[in-house]
Short mmCIF file of N, CA and C in Angstrom, two decimals:
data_model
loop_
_atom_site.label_atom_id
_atom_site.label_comp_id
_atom_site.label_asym_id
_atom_site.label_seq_id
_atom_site.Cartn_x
_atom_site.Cartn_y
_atom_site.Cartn_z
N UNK A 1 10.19 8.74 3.41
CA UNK A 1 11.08 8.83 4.55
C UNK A 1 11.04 10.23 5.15
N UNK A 2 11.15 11.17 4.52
CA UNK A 2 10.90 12.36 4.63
C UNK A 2 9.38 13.32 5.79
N UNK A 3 8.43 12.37 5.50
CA UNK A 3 7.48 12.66 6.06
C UNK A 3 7.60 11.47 7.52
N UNK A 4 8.16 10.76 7.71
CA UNK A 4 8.44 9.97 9.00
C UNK A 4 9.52 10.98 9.80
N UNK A 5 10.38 11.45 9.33
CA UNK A 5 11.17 12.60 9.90
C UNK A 5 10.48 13.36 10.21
N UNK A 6 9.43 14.46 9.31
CA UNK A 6 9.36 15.68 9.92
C UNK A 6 8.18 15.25 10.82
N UNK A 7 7.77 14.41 11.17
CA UNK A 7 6.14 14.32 11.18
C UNK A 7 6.19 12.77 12.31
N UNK A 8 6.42 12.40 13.50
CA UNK A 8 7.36 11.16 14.48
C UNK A 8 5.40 10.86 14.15
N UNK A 9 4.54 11.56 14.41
CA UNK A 9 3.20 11.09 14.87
C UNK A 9 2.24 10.38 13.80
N UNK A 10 3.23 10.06 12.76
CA UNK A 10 2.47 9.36 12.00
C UNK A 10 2.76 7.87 12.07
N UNK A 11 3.63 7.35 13.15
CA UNK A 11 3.99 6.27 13.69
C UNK A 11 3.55 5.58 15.00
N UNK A 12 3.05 6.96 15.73
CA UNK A 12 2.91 6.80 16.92
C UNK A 12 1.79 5.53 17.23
N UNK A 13 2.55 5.23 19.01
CA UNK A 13 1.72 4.00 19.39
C UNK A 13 0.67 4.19 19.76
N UNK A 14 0.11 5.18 20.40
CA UNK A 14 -1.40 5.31 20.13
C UNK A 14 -2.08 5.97 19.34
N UNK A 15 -3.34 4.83 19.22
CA UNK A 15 -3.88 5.54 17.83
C UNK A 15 -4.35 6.45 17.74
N UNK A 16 -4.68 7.22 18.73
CA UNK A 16 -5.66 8.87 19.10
C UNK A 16 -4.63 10.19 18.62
N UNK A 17 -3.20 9.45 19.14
CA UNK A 17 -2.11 10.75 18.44
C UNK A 17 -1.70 10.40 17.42
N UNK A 18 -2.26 9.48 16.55
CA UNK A 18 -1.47 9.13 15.23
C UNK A 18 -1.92 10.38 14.63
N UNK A 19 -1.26 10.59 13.22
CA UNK A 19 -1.44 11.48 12.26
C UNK A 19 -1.65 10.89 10.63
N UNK A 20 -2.50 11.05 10.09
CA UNK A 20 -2.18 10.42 8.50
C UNK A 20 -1.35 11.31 7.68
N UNK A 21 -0.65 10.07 7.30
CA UNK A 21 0.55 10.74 6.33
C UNK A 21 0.01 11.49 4.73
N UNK A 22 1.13 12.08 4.02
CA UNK A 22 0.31 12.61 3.07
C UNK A 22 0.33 11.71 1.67
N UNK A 23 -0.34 11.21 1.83
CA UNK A 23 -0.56 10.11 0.13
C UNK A 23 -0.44 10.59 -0.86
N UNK A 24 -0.87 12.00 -0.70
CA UNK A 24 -0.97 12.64 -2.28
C UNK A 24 0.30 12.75 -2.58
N UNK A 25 1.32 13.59 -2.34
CA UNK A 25 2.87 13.84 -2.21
C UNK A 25 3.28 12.66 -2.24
N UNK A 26 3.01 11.84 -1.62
CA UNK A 26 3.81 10.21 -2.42
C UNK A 26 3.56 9.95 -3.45
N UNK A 27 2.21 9.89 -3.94
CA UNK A 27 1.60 9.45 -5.19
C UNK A 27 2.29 10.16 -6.11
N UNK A 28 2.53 11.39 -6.04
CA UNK A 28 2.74 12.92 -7.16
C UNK A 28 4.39 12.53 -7.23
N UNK A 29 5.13 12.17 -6.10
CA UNK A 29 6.81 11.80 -5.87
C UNK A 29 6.82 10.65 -7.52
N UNK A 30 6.48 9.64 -6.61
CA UNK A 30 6.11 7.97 -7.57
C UNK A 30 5.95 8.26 -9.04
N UNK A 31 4.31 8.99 -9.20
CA UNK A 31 4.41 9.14 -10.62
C UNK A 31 5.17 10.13 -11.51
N UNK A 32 5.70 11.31 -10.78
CA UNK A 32 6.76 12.07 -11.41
C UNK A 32 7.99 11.09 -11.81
N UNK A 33 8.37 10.54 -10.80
CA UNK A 33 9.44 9.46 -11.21
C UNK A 33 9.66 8.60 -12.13
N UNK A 34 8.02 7.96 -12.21
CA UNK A 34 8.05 6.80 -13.33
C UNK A 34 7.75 7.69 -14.99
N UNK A 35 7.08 8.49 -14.72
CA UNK A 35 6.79 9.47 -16.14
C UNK A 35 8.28 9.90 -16.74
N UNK A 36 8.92 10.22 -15.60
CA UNK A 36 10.27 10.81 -16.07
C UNK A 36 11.72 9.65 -16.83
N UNK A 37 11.12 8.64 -16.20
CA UNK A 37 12.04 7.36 -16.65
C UNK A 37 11.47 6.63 -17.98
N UNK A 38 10.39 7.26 -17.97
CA UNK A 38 9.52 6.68 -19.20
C UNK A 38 10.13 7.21 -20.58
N UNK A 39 10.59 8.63 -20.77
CA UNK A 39 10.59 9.25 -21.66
C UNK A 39 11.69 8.83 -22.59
N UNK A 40 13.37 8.40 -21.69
CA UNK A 40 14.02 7.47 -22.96
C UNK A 40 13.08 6.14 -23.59
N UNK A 41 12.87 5.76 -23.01
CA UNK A 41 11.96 4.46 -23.75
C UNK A 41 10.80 5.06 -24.65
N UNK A 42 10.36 5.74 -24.26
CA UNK A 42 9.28 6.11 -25.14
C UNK A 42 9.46 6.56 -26.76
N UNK A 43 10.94 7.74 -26.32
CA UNK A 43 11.85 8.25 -27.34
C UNK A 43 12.53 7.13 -28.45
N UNK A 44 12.83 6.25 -27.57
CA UNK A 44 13.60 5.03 -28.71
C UNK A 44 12.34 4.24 -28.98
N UNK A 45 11.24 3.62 -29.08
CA UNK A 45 10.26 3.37 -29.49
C UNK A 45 9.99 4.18 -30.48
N UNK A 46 9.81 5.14 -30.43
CA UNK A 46 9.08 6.16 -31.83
C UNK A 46 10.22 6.31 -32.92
N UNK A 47 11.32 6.95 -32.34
CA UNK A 47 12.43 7.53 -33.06
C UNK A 47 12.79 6.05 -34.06
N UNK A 48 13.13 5.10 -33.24
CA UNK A 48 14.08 4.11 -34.31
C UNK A 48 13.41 3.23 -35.15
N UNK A 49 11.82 2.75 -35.70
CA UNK A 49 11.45 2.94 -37.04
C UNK A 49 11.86 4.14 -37.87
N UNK A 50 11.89 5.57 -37.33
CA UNK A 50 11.54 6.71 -38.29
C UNK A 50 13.26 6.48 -38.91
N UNK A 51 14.33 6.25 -37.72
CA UNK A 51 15.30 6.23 -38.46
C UNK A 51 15.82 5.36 -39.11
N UNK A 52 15.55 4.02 -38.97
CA UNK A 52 15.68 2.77 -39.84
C UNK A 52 15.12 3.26 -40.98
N UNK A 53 13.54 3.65 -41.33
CA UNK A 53 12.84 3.89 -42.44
C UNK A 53 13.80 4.77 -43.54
N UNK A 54 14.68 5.99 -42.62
CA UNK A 54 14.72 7.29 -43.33
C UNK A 54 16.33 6.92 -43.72
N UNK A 55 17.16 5.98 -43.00
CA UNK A 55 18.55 5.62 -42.92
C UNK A 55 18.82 4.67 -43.92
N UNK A 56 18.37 3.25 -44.09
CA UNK A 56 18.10 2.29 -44.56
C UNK A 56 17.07 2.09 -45.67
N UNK A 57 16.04 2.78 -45.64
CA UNK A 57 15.37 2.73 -46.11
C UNK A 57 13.41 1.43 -46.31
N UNK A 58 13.09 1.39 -46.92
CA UNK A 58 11.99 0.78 -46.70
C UNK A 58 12.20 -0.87 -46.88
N UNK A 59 13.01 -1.36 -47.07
CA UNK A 59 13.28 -3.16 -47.36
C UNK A 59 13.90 -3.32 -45.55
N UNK A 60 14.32 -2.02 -45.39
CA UNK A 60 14.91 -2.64 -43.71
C UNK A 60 13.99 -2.25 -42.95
N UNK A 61 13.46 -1.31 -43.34
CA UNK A 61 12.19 -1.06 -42.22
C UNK A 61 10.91 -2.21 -41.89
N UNK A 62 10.68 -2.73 -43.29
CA UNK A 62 9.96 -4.06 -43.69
C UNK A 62 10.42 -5.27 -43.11
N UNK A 63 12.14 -5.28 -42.82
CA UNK A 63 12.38 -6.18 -41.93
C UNK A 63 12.12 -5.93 -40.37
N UNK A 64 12.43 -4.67 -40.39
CA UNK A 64 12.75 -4.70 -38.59
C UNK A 64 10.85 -4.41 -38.47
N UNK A 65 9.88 -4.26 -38.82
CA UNK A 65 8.88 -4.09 -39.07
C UNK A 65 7.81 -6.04 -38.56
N UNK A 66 8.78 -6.94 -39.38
CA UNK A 66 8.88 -7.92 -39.25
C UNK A 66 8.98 -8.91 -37.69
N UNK A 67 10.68 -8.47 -37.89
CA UNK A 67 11.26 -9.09 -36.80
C UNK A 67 10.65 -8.12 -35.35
N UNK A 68 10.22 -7.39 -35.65
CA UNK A 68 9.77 -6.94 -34.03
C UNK A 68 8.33 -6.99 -33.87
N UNK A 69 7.41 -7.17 -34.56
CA UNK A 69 6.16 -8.37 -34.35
C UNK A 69 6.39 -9.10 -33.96
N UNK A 70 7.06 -10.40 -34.49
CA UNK A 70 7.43 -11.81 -34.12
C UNK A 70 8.35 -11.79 -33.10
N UNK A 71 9.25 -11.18 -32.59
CA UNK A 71 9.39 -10.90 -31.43
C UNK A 71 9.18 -10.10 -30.29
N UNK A 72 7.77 -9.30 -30.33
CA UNK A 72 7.01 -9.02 -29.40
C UNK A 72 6.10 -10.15 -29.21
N UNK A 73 5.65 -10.53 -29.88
CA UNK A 73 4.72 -11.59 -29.76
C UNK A 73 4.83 -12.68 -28.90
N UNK A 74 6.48 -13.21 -29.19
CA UNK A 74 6.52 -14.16 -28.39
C UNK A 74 6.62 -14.04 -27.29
N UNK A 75 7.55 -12.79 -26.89
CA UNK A 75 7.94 -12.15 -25.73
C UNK A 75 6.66 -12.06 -24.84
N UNK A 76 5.70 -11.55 -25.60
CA UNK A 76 4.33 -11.06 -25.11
C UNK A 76 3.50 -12.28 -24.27
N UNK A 77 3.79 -13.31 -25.34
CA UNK A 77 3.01 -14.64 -24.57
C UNK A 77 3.63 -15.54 -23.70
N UNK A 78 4.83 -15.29 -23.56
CA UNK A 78 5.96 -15.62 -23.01
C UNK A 78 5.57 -15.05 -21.31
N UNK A 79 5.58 -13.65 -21.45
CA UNK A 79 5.14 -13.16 -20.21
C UNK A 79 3.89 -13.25 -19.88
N UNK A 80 2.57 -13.04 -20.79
CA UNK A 80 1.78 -13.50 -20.09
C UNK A 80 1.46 -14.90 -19.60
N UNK A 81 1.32 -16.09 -20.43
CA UNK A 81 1.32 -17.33 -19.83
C UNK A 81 2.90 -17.40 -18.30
N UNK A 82 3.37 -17.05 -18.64
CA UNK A 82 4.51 -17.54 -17.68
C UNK A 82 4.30 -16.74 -16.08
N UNK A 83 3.90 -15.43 -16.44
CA UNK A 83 2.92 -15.19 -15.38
C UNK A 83 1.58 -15.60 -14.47
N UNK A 84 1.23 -16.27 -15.68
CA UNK A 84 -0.14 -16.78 -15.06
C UNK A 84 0.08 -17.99 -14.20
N UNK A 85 1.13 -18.69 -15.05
CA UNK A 85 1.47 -19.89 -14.06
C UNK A 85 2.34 -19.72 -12.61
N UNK A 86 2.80 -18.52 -12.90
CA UNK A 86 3.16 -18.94 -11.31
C UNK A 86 2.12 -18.07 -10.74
N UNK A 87 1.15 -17.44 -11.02
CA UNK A 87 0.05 -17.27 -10.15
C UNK A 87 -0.79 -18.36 -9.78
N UNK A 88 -0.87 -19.43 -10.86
CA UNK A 88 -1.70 -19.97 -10.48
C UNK A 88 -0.79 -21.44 -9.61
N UNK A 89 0.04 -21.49 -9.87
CA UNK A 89 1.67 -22.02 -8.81
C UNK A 89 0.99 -21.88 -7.38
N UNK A 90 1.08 -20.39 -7.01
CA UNK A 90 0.80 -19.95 -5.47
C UNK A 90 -0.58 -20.15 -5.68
N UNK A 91 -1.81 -20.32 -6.30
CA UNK A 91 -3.01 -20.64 -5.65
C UNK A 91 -3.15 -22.05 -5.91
N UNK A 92 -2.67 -23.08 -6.17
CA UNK A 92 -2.49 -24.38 -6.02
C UNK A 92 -1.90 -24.68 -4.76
N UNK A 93 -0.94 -24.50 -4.52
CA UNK A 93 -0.15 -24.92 -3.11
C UNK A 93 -1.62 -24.27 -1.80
N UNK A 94 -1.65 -23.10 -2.23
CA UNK A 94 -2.64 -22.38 -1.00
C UNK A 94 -3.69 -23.07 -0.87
N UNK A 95 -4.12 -23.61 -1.93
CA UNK A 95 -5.84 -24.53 -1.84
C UNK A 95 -5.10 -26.19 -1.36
N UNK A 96 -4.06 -26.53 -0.79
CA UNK A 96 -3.58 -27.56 -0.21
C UNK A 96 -3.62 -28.76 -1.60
N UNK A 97 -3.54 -28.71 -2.89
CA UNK A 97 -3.41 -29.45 -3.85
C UNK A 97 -1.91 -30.46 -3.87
N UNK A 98 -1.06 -29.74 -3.70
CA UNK A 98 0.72 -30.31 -3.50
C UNK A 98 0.56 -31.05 -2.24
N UNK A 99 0.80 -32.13 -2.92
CA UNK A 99 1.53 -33.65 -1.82
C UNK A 99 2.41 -33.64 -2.45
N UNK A 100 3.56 -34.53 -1.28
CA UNK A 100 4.71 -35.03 -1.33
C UNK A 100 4.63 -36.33 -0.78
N UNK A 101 5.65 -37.47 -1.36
CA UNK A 101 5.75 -38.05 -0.28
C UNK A 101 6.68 -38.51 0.72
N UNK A 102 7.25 -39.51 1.17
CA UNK A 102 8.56 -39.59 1.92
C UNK A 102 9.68 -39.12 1.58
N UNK A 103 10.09 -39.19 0.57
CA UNK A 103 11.04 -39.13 -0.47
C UNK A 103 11.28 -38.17 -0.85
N UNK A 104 9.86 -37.15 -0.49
CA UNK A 104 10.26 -35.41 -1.14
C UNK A 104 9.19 -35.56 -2.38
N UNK A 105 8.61 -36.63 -3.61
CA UNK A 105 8.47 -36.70 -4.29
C UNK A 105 6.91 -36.27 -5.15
N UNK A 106 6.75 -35.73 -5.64
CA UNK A 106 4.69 -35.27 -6.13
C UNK A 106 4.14 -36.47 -5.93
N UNK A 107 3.05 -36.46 -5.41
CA UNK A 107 2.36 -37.59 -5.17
C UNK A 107 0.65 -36.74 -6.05
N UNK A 108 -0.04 -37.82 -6.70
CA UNK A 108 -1.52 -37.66 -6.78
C UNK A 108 -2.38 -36.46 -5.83
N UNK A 109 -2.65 -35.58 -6.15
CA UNK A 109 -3.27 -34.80 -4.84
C UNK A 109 -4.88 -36.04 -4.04
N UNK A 110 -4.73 -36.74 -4.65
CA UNK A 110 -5.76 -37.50 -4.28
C UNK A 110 -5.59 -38.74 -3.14
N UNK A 111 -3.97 -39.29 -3.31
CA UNK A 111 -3.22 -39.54 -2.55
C UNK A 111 -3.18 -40.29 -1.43
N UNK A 112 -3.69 -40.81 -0.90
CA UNK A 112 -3.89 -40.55 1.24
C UNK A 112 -2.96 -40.46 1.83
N UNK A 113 -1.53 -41.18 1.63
CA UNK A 113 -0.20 -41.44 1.84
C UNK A 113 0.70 -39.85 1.74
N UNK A 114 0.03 -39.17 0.73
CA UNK A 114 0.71 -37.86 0.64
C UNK A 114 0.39 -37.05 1.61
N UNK A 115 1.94 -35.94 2.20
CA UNK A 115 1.54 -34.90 2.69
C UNK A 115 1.31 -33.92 2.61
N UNK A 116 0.69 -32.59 2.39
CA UNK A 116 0.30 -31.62 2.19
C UNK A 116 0.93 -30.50 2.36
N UNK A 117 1.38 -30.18 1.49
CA UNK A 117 2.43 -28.83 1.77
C UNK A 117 1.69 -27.86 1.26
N UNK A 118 1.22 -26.93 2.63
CA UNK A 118 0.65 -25.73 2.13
C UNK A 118 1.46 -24.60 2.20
N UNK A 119 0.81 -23.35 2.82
CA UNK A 119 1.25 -22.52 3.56
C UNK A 119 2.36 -22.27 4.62
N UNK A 120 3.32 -21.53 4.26
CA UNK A 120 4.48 -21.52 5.78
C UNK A 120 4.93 -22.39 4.57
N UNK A 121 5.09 -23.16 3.84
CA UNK A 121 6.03 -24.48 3.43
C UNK A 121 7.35 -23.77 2.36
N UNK A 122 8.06 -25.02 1.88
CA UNK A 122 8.64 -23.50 1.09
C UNK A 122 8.71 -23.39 0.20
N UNK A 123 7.98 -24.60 -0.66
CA UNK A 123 6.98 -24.36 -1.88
C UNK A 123 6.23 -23.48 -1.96
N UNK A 124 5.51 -23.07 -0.88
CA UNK A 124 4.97 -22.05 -0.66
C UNK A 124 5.70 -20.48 -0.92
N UNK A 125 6.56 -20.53 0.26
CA UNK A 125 8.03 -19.00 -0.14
C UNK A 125 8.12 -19.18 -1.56
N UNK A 126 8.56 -20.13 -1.77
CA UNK A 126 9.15 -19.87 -3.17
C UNK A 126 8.06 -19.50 -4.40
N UNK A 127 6.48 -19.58 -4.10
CA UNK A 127 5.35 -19.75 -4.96
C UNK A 127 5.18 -18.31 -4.86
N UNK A 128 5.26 -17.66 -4.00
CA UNK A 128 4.92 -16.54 -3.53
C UNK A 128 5.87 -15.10 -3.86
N UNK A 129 7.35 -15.81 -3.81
CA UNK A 129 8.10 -14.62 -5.16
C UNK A 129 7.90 -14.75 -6.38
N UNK A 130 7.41 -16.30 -6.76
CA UNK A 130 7.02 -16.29 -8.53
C UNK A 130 5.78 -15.06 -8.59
N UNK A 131 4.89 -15.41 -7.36
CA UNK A 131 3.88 -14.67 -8.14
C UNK A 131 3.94 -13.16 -8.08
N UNK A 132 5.36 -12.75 -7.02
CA UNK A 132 5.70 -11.34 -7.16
C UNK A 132 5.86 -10.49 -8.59
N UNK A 133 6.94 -11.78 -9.37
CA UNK A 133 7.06 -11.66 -10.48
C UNK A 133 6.24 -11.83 -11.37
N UNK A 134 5.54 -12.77 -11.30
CA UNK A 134 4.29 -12.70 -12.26
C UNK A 134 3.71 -12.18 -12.34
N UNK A 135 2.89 -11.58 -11.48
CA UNK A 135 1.55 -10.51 -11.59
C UNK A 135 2.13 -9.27 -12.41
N UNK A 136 3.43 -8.90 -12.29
CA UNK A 136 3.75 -7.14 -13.17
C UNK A 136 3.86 -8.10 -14.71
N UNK A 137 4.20 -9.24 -14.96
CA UNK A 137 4.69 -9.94 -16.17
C UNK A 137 3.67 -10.12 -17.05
N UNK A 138 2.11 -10.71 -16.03
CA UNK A 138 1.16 -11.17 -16.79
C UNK A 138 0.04 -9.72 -17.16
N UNK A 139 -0.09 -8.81 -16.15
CA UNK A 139 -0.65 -8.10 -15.75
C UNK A 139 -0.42 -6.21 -16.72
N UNK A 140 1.48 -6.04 -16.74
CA UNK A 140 1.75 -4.75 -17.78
C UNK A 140 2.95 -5.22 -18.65
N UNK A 141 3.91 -5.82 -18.13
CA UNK A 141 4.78 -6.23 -18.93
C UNK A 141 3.91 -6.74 -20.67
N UNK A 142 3.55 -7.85 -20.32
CA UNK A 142 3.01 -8.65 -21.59
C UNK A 142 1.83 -7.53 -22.29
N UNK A 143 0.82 -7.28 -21.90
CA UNK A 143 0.42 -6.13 -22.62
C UNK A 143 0.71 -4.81 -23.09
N UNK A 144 1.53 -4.80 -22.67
CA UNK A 144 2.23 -3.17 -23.01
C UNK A 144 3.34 -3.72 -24.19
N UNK A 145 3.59 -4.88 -24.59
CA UNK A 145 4.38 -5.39 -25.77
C UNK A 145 3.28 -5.52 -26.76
N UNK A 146 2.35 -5.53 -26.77
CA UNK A 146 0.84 -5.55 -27.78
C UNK A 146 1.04 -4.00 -28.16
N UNK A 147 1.02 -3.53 -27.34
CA UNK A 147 1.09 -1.38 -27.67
C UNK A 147 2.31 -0.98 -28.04
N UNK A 148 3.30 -1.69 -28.33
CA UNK A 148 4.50 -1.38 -28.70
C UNK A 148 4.74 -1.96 -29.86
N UNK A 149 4.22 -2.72 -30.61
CA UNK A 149 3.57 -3.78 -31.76
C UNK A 149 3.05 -2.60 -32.98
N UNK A 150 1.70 -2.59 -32.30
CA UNK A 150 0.89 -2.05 -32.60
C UNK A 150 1.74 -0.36 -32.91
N UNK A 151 2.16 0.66 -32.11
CA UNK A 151 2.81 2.08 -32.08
C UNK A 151 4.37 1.64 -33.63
N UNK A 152 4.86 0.30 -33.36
CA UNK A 152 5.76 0.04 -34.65
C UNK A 152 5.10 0.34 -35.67
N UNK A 153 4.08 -0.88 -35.83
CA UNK A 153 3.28 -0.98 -37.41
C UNK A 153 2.59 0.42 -37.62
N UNK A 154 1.94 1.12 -36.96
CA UNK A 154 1.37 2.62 -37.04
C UNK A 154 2.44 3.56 -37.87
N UNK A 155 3.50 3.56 -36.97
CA UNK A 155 4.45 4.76 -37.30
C UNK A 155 5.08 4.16 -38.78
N UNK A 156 5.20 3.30 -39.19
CA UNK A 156 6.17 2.18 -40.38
C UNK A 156 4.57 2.73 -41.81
N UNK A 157 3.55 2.05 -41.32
CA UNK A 157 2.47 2.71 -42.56
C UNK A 157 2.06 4.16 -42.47
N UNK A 158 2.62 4.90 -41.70
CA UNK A 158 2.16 5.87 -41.50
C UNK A 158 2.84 6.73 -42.63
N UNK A 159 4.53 6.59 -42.48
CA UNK A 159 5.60 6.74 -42.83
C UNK A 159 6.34 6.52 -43.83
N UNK A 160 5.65 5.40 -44.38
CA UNK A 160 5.89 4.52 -45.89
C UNK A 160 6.15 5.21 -46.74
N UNK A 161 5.29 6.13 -47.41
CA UNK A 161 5.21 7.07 -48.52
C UNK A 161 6.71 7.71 -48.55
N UNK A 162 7.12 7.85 -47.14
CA UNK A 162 8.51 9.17 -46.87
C UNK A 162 9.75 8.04 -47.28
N UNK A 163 9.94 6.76 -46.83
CA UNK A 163 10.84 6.19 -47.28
C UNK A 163 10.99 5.23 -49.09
N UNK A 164 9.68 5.40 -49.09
CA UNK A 164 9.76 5.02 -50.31
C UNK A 164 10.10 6.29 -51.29
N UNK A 165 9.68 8.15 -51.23
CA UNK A 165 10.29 8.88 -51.74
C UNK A 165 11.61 8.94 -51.34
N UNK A 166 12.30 8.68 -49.95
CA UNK A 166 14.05 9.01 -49.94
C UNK A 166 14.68 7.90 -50.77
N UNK A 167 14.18 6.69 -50.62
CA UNK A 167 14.94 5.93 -52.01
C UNK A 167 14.14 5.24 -52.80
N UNK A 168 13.99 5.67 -53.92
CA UNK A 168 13.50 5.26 -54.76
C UNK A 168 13.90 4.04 -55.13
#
């Protein structure tokens, strides 16, 4: 917003006085932002095995060690399949596959009687915020729960030796 203020000619209606805006300074804004929001999460990821391990000791760490595999996992496939389908939601409707028929009702895409709800439709709208949501779901959400899996079990064997000396 900032650079639309100081700078009217990076809007302008003709294209000879336009100006290009500065991308880099957005980019550098954006990723300062997201790096900086990253760091509680990152912090409670590492920190709370070490303190389960060092608090509780190694039978709870072995659980929560446990229970947060099996529930990344599911979580993980959860988002990726559930992503994929509504991507592949909006490229079904777009390749004209969805009939209806009088009634509102799915008909055979093979059909003749059915009508074709593509594009503009609102199977369509509505296909098209799933796949808003889907693509970050299938795409970083669901894999970045594989690296958070994986950064548990690391830090838990890494660490073993230390909770098995605090309680014997």
């Amino acid at each position: 917003r900032r650079q639309f203020k100081e700078n009217p000619k990076i809007m302008a209606e003709n294209v000879e006085d336009r100006v290009a805006p500065d991308y880099a300074r957005c980019v550098d804004i954006s990723t300062r932002g997201a790096l900086r929001a990253m760091i509680l999460p990152g912090v409670i990821a590492v920190f709370t095995p070490i303190a389960v391990g060092v608090i509780l000791g190694p039978q709870a760490e072995a659980g929560m060690l446990m229970v947060g595999t099996m529930g990344g996992i599911v979580l993980a496939l959860f988002l990726n399949n559930g992503g994929g389908a509504w991507d592949n939601a909006k490229k079904y409707i777009e390749a004209g596959y969805l009939r209806v028929n009088e009634e509102g009702e799915m008909v055979d895409r093979l059909d003749p009687k059915g009508t074709v709800l593509g594009k503009k439709s609102e199977p369509h709208k509505a296909s098209v915020v799933g796949d808003t949501v889907g693509d970050p779901f299938k795409d970083t959400a669901g894999p970045s729960l594989h690296v958070l899996i994986k950064l548990l079990s690391t830090i838990t064997l890494v660490l073993a030796p230390l909770y098995v000396f605090l309680h014997p």
